[in-house]
Amino acid sequence: KTLKIAALAGDGIGPEVMREAIKVLRAVEKKFALTINITEAPVGWAGIDAAGKALPDATLKLCKESDCILFGSVGLPDRDPTIPKEERPERAALLRLRKEFSLFANLRPVKLPKELSHACPLAKERQGTGIDILVVRELTGGMYFGQPKKTEQISAGASKATILRAIDTMVYTTPEIERIAHVAFKTARLRRKKVTSIDKANVLENGVLWRDVVTTVAKEYPDVQLEHMFVDNGAMQLVLKPTQFDVMLCENMFGDILSDEAAALGGSLGMLPSASLGSAGSTGQFGFYEPAGGTAPDIAGKNLANPIAQILSTALMLRYTFNLNDAALAIENAVGKVISDGLRTGDIFSASETNARKVGTTEMGDAIAAAI
Amino acid sequence: KTLKIAALAGDGIGPEVMREAIKVLRAVEKKFALTINITEAPVGWAGIDAAGKALPDATLKLCKESDCILFGSVGLPDRDPTIPKEERPERAALLRLRKEFSLFANLRPVKLPKELSHACPLAKERQGTGIDILVVRELTGGMYFGQPKKTEQISAGASKATILRAIDTMVYTTPEIERIAHVAFKTARLRRKKVTSIDKANVLENGVLWRDVVTTVAKEYPDVQLEHMFVDNGAMQLVLKPTQFDVMLCENMFGDILSDEAAALGGSLGMLPSASLGSAGSTGQFGFYEPAGGTAPDIAGKNLANPIAQILSTALMLRYTFNLNDAALAIENAVGKVISDGLRTGDIFSASETNARKVGTTEMGDAIAAAI
Ligand SMILES: [Mg+2]
Ligand SMILES: [Mg+2]
């Protein structure tokens, strides 16, 4: 079977780190005797410059004909304000693709290799034998989309003065919670088999329903340990004892908050990949894979960017869209090896490390490809 | 003028730490030539044992006749489950008092003395010259109370199967945001004059209104610097660079999450006081002051509890209810002095400190009272 990948590098450091990711993918293709068909297409400002819009028709067509999208990053702070909001890369490409492919599950793994403990904001003794957390965030429901969502004028008080009232609504239905819970339990099976479900069941109706549904779904995964935690305690525990977590299952807003907090523990955004998954169809699980960081235009084109987030995104792609967990592990182990060998891009370099060697984007990619 | 204080020690370590707090208050009374009238009354299980309910009528009457409540802590994990939820100390005393006195502003300061940097989960270089954050949390509005709040049955899909839908509503009106913003700006004036307002204005109607109203209120405080931050970034920045924050102004749920995350940076819950304020009336600002920790029944009665959270709560009481900022500072400085002198209760003791000396609850209280 041919793996069909749409590679949209985008703007800023996107093309540089994508090049290294493809290099590593080619090494995996060879080692595992796969047939990988990678087609590159412009997106973001590259799309606007090439075809007049952030998501050119040909690029969208390519995505629809592919098994998944390997995405770089889009948007340029100095050019974005020159066009209307709806046409900017963030909305016209990123959000558009999310909607087009009904991406409802956002997976953000945070793994701190012990060699990079100096880059983690936590004291060493809190890092234990290494932080390794996967935040599974529901991406299409909850507070950010629920209706009613409006600001209205009301008159209040004896004076009947006009004041404003803002309303947002958190809504979840049983099936929405079920499908994201299945993603969490399935992915926990590929890890340390523990799910911490985050909610606020002591005050929210959504919290009670979330806890009930997750508890029910858990019965289908008797080999996975389930625990429940309130979101405020979760925010505290991530700082106090992050090593207690394997998979953290969150609704949309709590996942937005906790995944960023967890990301801060990872040392550098340049190390963090992400996956956004749609429904599993007959042809497999469509997925959208991108690094957590942005376009970083200040270092673009200078061979300074850390390609690891993009490279680890391809590992997630092999794992979740193609069910090639061995190939995914090969990439993750190769990254672990070059880190352990002391190779560092600038964002993870510390002069205090004795065996560290500062390298550029391409050298890092070469080394990881060679380690496959 | 006589300061009238209702002292409700409650359960577990409550009475022990309250005793030390009163000891310190008496020292302040002497030094600043105040007249402090402290009346003690039972609450929680102490209330149930003495008068049949968690908030005895006489205790509530005393509170109403006082300027403020100095509260210990209530609830005992082994006894709570033996009575109905509504009668348990948490609901029948704590939540009841919050409602009775319309406490809408929750203030949680987190201050890490540099001598206790070892107790902070962050690496030393992230602590800068010391973490000193005040989270101001709105306590009566937002998601936890907004209507509609319900779980309903709906039929969905082709099969018309019955599923559940949970709904919670986040609601804020202009005046609710105004009054908590004023609290934040006023208290910032007593500190480093910076307010970081937390919202999610990029996706929530509440976020947009919150940002607008806070920006307008800020005009009345031109000497205070205002910045806005998204809640997910706030959760990240608390870990990456906590020293950037002075006052963090949050709506109810975001404040619930971020104040617990910030508390984790403080080294020990035994160090963290809190204040809950009602509306300022003609007789001043009614307030409810309590330590952040709980009853800790495992160490109750053993002279092991850290009384500092309770003692610092009295400092907040002097500052916010009685406008006695100098007396408040005297307590805070006295606490700083004994910490710097090396006195440590078990929760903040580390064998790696060369000058530290482990002391009990009473010795800590004695030393702080002596340092006033
Ligand atoms: Mg976020
Ligand atoms: Mg909380």
mmCIF file of N, CA and C and ligand atoms in Angstrom, chain A residues 200 232-233, chain B residues 108 137 144 255-257 259-260, ligand 2:
data_model
loop_
_atom_site.group_PDB
_atom_site.id
_atom_site.type_symbol
_atom_site.label_atom_id
_atom_site.label_comp_id
_atom_site.label_asym_id
_atom_site.label_seq_id
_atom_site.Cartn_x
_atom_site.Cartn_y
_atom_site.Cartn_z
ATOM 1 N N LYS A 200 -14.604 19.274 35.840
ATOM 2 C CA LYS A 200 -14.936 20.083 37.007
ATOM 3 C C LYS A 200 -16.305 19.612 37.471
ATOM 4 N N ASP A 232 -8.604 22.324 38.244
ATOM 5 C CA ASP A 232 -7.719 23.196 39.023
ATOM 6 C C ASP A 232 -6.624 22.378 39.704
ATOM 7 N N ASN A 233 -6.980 21.210 40.170
ATOM 8 C CA ASN A 233 -5.959 20.341 40.735
ATOM 9 C C ASN A 233 -4.988 19.854 39.652
ATOM 10 N N ARG B 108 -5.871 35.664 46.558
ATOM 11 C CA ARG B 108 -4.917 34.638 46.981
ATOM 12 C C ARG B 108 -3.495 35.050 46.645
ATOM 13 N N ARG B 137 -9.620 36.783 42.135
ATOM 14 C CA ARG B 137 -10.587 35.942 41.432
ATOM 15 C C ARG B 137 -12.017 36.390 41.725
ATOM 16 N N TYR B 144 -19.767 28.882 36.983
ATOM 17 C CA TYR B 144 -20.190 28.047 38.107
ATOM 18 C C TYR B 144 -21.612 28.359 38.549
ATOM 19 N N GLY B 255 -9.762 31.932 37.447
ATOM 20 C CA GLY B 255 -9.102 32.204 38.721
ATOM 21 C C GLY B 255 -8.981 30.949 39.575
ATOM 22 N N ASP B 256 -9.978 30.083 39.475
ATOM 23 C CA ASP B 256 -9.939 28.816 40.200
ATOM 24 C C ASP B 256 -8.729 28.007 39.739
ATOM 25 N N ILE B 257 -8.553 27.941 38.432
ATOM 26 C CA ILE B 257 -7.467 27.143 37.852
ATOM 27 C C ILE B 257 -6.113 27.791 38.105
ATOM 28 N N SER B 259 -5.197 30.158 40.229
ATOM 29 C CA SER B 259 -4.773 30.381 41.619
ATOM 30 C C SER B 259 -4.222 29.088 42.211
ATOM 31 N N ASP B 260 -4.760 27.944 41.798
ATOM 32 C CA ASP B 260 -4.193 26.684 42.284
ATOM 33 C C ASP B 260 -2.827 26.422 41.655
HETATM 34 MG MG MG C 2 -9.486 25.641 42.940
#
